[in-house]
Structures are given as structure tokens and as C-alpha cells.
Amino acid sequence: MPRLFDFPDELLCKILEYLSSYDAIYSFFNLNIRFNRLLMPFKHQIDLTYLSYGQFMNFIKIILPTINKDEPLYSLKLGNVRTPGQIDLFNTLIHDQTYRGYFDNINKILIECPRLNELIIFVEKFLLSLSNLASLSIKIDQIRDEDFHKWTQLIVNSVLSISNLIQLEIEMPTGLVLSRVCNTTMFNSLIDLSLNLTLVTDLLIL
């Protein structure tokens, strides 16, 4: 019976394609130099959205510090759908400089279903400090009527002002009304923008 180590690289890569970044790294990292080389693409990106609390903490506190010595993390996905409270937990951990430094090279982020207070902290304490962030996707699942103006202000005053962004996508159940909060919006580097608007005339502001 053939052993896993006897398989050619091409077949091992096919097997790894069926695994998530976390599962691939957790299962095969540091088995040997060959597997570490094959795992290189998995070290650059992580989808935290499907992880349990235990897996999340294991990645942040054990796996990430180990792989970050050789390979920086470039892409991050997190959200509250499968693991409620994940964004709040991330915001808490990111205050610790021990973990904060592992995310300095992030250039792509997707965040799903944040609550308003979570996104405010995430943007102001984390996103605005990322000098390499080029792509950002925010998927908002619900907005309370009384918070609509606060959401709009956050997006216009903080998210749209991230100077190094090239691609920005914001999905939300209710379109923004930019004319209520600003006259014009300047984009220093933004090339690709996807945004829900309520009024056609708000396109003139953009």
C-alpha cells in the first residue's frame, strides 16, 4: 500500500485543494521540508469564518506565530455567521501587540456580518493602520433604522477614506444616502468600487 509521502507533488497538491487553509496547515505543517513547501500558498491566506472558537484560538496563538516566521499572511476572512462573536474576539486579540504584528502585511480582507460597534473598532483600530491593504469587502446583513446614519458616517468618513485601497466592495441591505453626509468624496487610489446607493444623484458625489 503506497504511503502519503510516496505520492508525487502533483497528486499531493490535488489532495490539498480539497482542504481549507486551516485544515491543510493543521494537518501537514512541519511534517517535513517538502510539505512545508507545498503548503506555502495556504500560509498566505486564512478563512476564519468556519472555525470553532477552539480552532480560532489555536490558529491565532499557535499556528500563526509559527508560520509567520517564514511566510507573512496576506489575506484574511472573518465573520459572525458560523461563529457568533468572532469579530469581537478578533478585535480584542488585535489590541495585543504580540498578535497584532502578524497581520502587518495583510493586503486583502473580507469581513461578513459585522455589528456596528464591531465594525467601528475593526476599522479604526485595525484597518486604518494597514499600510498594504488594497482590497476590502464588507458584507452587512442587517441595519437597524436608528443606526442607519451611523453606518453611513462610518462608511463615508472612515472606510472610503482608506487611502491605499484599490478595490472596495460593500454589500448592505439598504442603500446609502451620501448626499446627507457629504458633498464630494475623494478617492486617492480606488479603481474598483461596488456600493449600494439609494439615490441615483449620489453618483455625482462619487
GROMACS .gro file of C-alpha atoms in nm:
model
  206
    1MET     CA    1   0.000   0.000   0.000
    2PRO     CA    2   0.150   0.336  -0.101
    3ARG     CA    3   0.222   0.588   0.171
    4LEU     CA    4   0.123   0.953   0.152
    5PHE     CA    5   0.487   1.055   0.146
    6ASP     CA    6   0.537   0.844  -0.168
    7PHE     CA    7   0.285   1.041  -0.375
    8PRO     CA    8   0.423   1.287  -0.632
    9ASP     CA    9   0.390   1.660  -0.565
   10GLU     CA   10   0.118   1.698  -0.828
   11LEU     CA   11  -0.108   1.445  -0.654
   12LEU     CA   12  -0.042   1.592  -0.311
   13CYS     CA   13  -0.136   1.937  -0.439
   14LYS     CA   14  -0.464   1.796  -0.569
   15ILE     CA   15  -0.536   1.644  -0.229
   16LEU     CA   16  -0.458   1.972  -0.054
   17GLU     CA   17  -0.701   2.156  -0.283
   18TYR     CA   18  -0.987   1.978  -0.107
   19LEU     CA   19  -0.879   2.113   0.231
   20SER     CA   20  -0.925   2.455   0.386
   21SER     CA   21  -0.618   2.660   0.469
   22TYR     CA   22  -0.659   2.583   0.838
   23ASP     CA   23  -0.708   2.208   0.790
   24ALA     CA   24  -0.415   2.181   0.550
   25ILE     CA   25  -0.176   2.366   0.780
   26TYR     CA   26  -0.303   2.196   1.096
   27SER     CA   27  -0.266   1.851   0.940
   28PHE     CA   28   0.058   1.875   0.745
   29PHE     CA   29   0.266   2.173   0.857
   30ASN     CA   30   0.617   2.086   0.979
   31LEU     CA   31   0.593   1.720   0.880
   32ASN     CA   32   0.896   1.779   0.660
   33ILE     CA   33   1.053   2.038   0.430
   34ARG     CA   34   0.865   1.905   0.128
   35PHE     CA   35   0.522   1.950   0.284
   36ASN     CA   36   0.613   2.296   0.411
   37ARG     CA   37   0.697   2.392   0.054
   38LEU     CA   38   0.368   2.253  -0.080
   39LEU     CA   39   0.177   2.438   0.191
   40MET     CA   40   0.322   2.777   0.101
   41PRO     CA   41   0.002   2.908  -0.072
   42PHE     CA   42  -0.203   2.810   0.235
   43LYS     CA   43   0.022   3.009   0.467
   44HIS     CA   44  -0.057   3.336   0.289
   45GLN     CA   45  -0.434   3.329   0.341
   46ILE     CA   46  -0.679   3.220   0.606
   47ASP     CA   47  -1.057   3.187   0.621
   48LEU     CA   48  -1.154   3.209   0.987
   49THR     CA   49  -1.529   3.219   0.928
   50TYR     CA   50  -1.594   2.845   0.959
   51LEU     CA   51  -1.364   2.781   1.256
   52SER     CA   52  -1.487   2.696   1.603
   53TYR     CA   53  -1.372   2.904   1.898
   54GLY     CA   54  -1.105   2.646   1.981
   55GLN     CA   55  -0.975   2.633   1.624
   56PHE     CA   56  -0.975   3.012   1.603
   57MET     CA   57  -0.764   3.047   1.919
   58ASN     CA   58  -0.535   2.765   1.806
   59PHE     CA   59  -0.468   2.942   1.477
   60ILE     CA   60  -0.407   3.286   1.631
   61LYS     CA   61  -0.197   3.173   1.927
   62ILE     CA   62  -0.011   2.867   1.797
   63ILE     CA   63  -0.022   2.821   1.419
   64LEU     CA   64   0.010   3.182   1.305
   65PRO     CA   65   0.318   3.266   1.517
   66THR     CA   66   0.490   2.956   1.377
   67ILE     CA   67   0.421   3.007   1.007
   68ASN     CA   68   0.468   3.384   1.030
   69LYS     CA   69   0.838   3.337   1.097
   70ASP     CA   70   0.890   3.244   0.732
   71GLU     CA   71   0.572   3.336   0.543
   72PRO     CA   72   0.364   3.653   0.602
   73LEU     CA   73  -0.015   3.644   0.599
   74TYR     CA   74  -0.167   3.841   0.309
   75SER     CA   75  -0.538   3.755   0.302
   76LEU     CA   76  -0.788   3.738   0.589
   77LYS     CA   77  -1.157   3.644   0.604
   78LEU     CA   78  -1.363   3.659   0.922
   79GLY     CA   79  -1.724   3.698   1.026
   80ASN     CA   80  -2.004   3.622   1.269
   81VAL     CA   81  -2.218   3.386   1.059
   82ARG     CA   82  -2.085   3.047   1.167
   83THR     CA   83  -1.904   3.161   1.480
   84PRO     CA   84  -2.103   3.437   1.652
   85GLY     CA   85  -1.878   3.687   1.826
   86GLN     CA   86  -1.573   3.610   1.611
   87ILE     CA   87  -1.522   3.972   1.502
   88ASP     CA   88  -1.545   4.096   1.860
   89LEU     CA   89  -1.294   3.831   1.966
   90PHE     CA   90  -1.058   3.934   1.686
   91ASN     CA   91  -1.088   4.300   1.791
   92THR     CA   92  -0.994   4.203   2.146
   93LEU     CA   93  -0.692   3.997   2.044
   94ILE     CA   94  -0.563   4.254   1.796
   95HIS     CA   95  -0.504   4.502   2.080
   96ASP     CA   96  -0.223   4.273   2.196
   97GLN     CA   97   0.093   4.368   2.007
   98THR     CA   98   0.204   4.007   2.028
   99TYR     CA   99  -0.065   3.915   1.777
  100ARG     CA  100  -0.102   4.250   1.601
  101GLY     CA  101   0.232   4.220   1.424
  102TYR     CA  102   0.131   3.900   1.247
  103PHE     CA  103  -0.118   4.097   1.035
  104ASP     CA  104   0.104   4.386   0.923
  105ASN     CA  105   0.134   4.254   0.565
  106ILE     CA  106  -0.238   4.198   0.506
  107ASN     CA  107  -0.347   4.332   0.166
  108LYS     CA  108  -0.690   4.169   0.130
  109ILE     CA  109  -0.973   4.143   0.384
  110LEU     CA  110  -1.329   4.012   0.370
  111ILE     CA  111  -1.549   4.067   0.675
  112GLU     CA  112  -1.900   3.922   0.698
  113CYS     CA  113  -2.199   4.027   0.909
  114PRO     CA  114  -2.031   4.268   1.150
  115ARG     CA  115  -2.234   4.455   1.408
  116LEU     CA  116  -2.200   4.832   1.401
  117ASN     CA  117  -1.985   4.864   1.712
  118GLU     CA  118  -1.763   4.578   1.597
  119LEU     CA  119  -1.702   4.733   1.256
  120ILE     CA  120  -1.622   5.073   1.408
  121ILE     CA  121  -1.348   4.919   1.622
  122PHE     CA  122  -1.229   4.694   1.338
  123VAL     CA  123  -1.194   4.989   1.100
  124GLU     CA  124  -1.049   5.247   1.335
  125LYS     CA  125  -0.817   5.022   1.537
  126PHE     CA  126  -0.711   4.779   1.265
  127LEU     CA  127  -0.792   4.864   0.903
  128LEU     CA  128  -0.667   5.222   0.914
  129SER     CA  129  -0.329   5.100   1.037
  130LEU     CA  130  -0.271   4.856   0.748
  131SER     CA  131  -0.036   5.024   0.503
  132ASN     CA  132  -0.062   4.742   0.245
  133LEU     CA  133  -0.440   4.698   0.241
  134ALA     CA  134  -0.550   4.707  -0.124
  135SER     CA  135  -0.873   4.504  -0.133
  136LEU     CA  136  -1.162   4.520   0.115
  137SER     CA  137  -1.502   4.352   0.110
  138ILE     CA  138  -1.766   4.417   0.377
  139LYS     CA  139  -2.091   4.220   0.379
  140ILE     CA  140  -2.351   4.370   0.614
  141ASP     CA  141  -2.655   4.153   0.676
  142GLN     CA  142  -2.880   4.386   0.877
  143ILE     CA  143  -2.907   4.754   0.968
  144ARG     CA  144  -3.144   4.889   1.229
  145ASP     CA  145  -3.328   5.204   1.120
  146GLU     CA  146  -3.199   5.401   1.417
  147ASP     CA  147  -2.838   5.309   1.326
  148PHE     CA  148  -2.860   5.387   0.955
  149HIS     CA  149  -2.697   5.730   0.986
  150LYS     CA  150  -2.412   5.588   1.196
  151TRP     CA  151  -2.347   5.317   0.937
  152THR     CA  152  -2.340   5.579   0.664
  153GLN     CA  153  -2.099   5.802   0.855
  154LEU     CA  154  -1.868   5.509   0.928
  155ILE     CA  155  -1.853   5.405   0.564
  156VAL     CA  156  -1.812   5.758   0.427
  157ASN     CA  157  -1.579   5.904   0.688
  158SER     CA  158  -1.366   5.601   0.767
  159VAL     CA  159  -1.393   5.319   0.512
  160LEU     CA  160  -1.399   5.533   0.197
  161SER     CA  161  -1.109   5.736   0.331
  162ILE     CA  162  -0.864   5.444   0.347
  163SER     CA  163  -0.604   5.596   0.120
  164ASN     CA  164  -0.432   5.287  -0.020
  165LEU     CA  165  -0.744   5.090  -0.121
  166ILE     CA  166  -0.765   4.980  -0.485
  167GLN     CA  167  -1.074   4.758  -0.464
  168LEU     CA  168  -1.371   4.810  -0.231
  169GLU     CA  169  -1.698   4.615  -0.217
  170ILE     CA  170  -1.971   4.689   0.036
  171GLU     CA  171  -2.290   4.481   0.040
  172MET     CA  172  -2.572   4.604   0.261
  173PRO     CA  173  -2.950   4.556   0.273
  174THR     CA  174  -3.020   4.930   0.243
  175GLY     CA  175  -2.851   5.169   0.003
  176LEU     CA  176  -2.654   5.464   0.137
  177VAL     CA  177  -2.772   5.824   0.101
  178LEU     CA  178  -2.442   6.005   0.058
  179SER     CA  179  -2.596   6.346  -0.004
  180ARG     CA  180  -2.698   6.363   0.362
  181VAL     CA  181  -2.344   6.342   0.491
  182CYS     CA  182  -2.110   6.484   0.226
  183ASN     CA  183  -2.086   6.690  -0.091
  184THR     CA  184  -1.799   6.508  -0.257
  185THR     CA  185  -1.592   6.201  -0.183
  186MET     CA  186  -1.228   6.180  -0.288
  187PHE     CA  187  -1.057   5.851  -0.369
  188ASN     CA  188  -0.680   5.861  -0.378
  189SER     CA  189  -0.620   5.518  -0.527
  190LEU     CA  190  -0.956   5.340  -0.560
  191ILE     CA  191  -1.010   5.178  -0.900
  192ASP     CA  192  -1.287   4.924  -0.839
  193LEU     CA  193  -1.585   5.029  -0.622
  194SER     CA  194  -1.906   4.834  -0.557
  195LEU     CA  195  -2.152   5.016  -0.331
  196ASN     CA  196  -2.529   5.023  -0.276
  197LEU     CA  197  -2.682   5.370  -0.319
  198THR     CA  198  -3.040   5.481  -0.265
  199LEU     CA  199  -3.036   5.788  -0.491
  200VAL     CA  200  -2.905   5.796  -0.847
  201THR     CA  201  -2.790   6.155  -0.790
  202ASP     CA  202  -2.544   6.030  -0.527
  203LEU     CA  203  -2.333   5.901  -0.815
  204LEU     CA  204  -2.235   6.263  -0.874
  205ILE     CA  205  -2.081   6.272  -0.527
  206LEU     CA  206  -1.865   5.972  -0.611
   0.00000   0.00000   0.00000
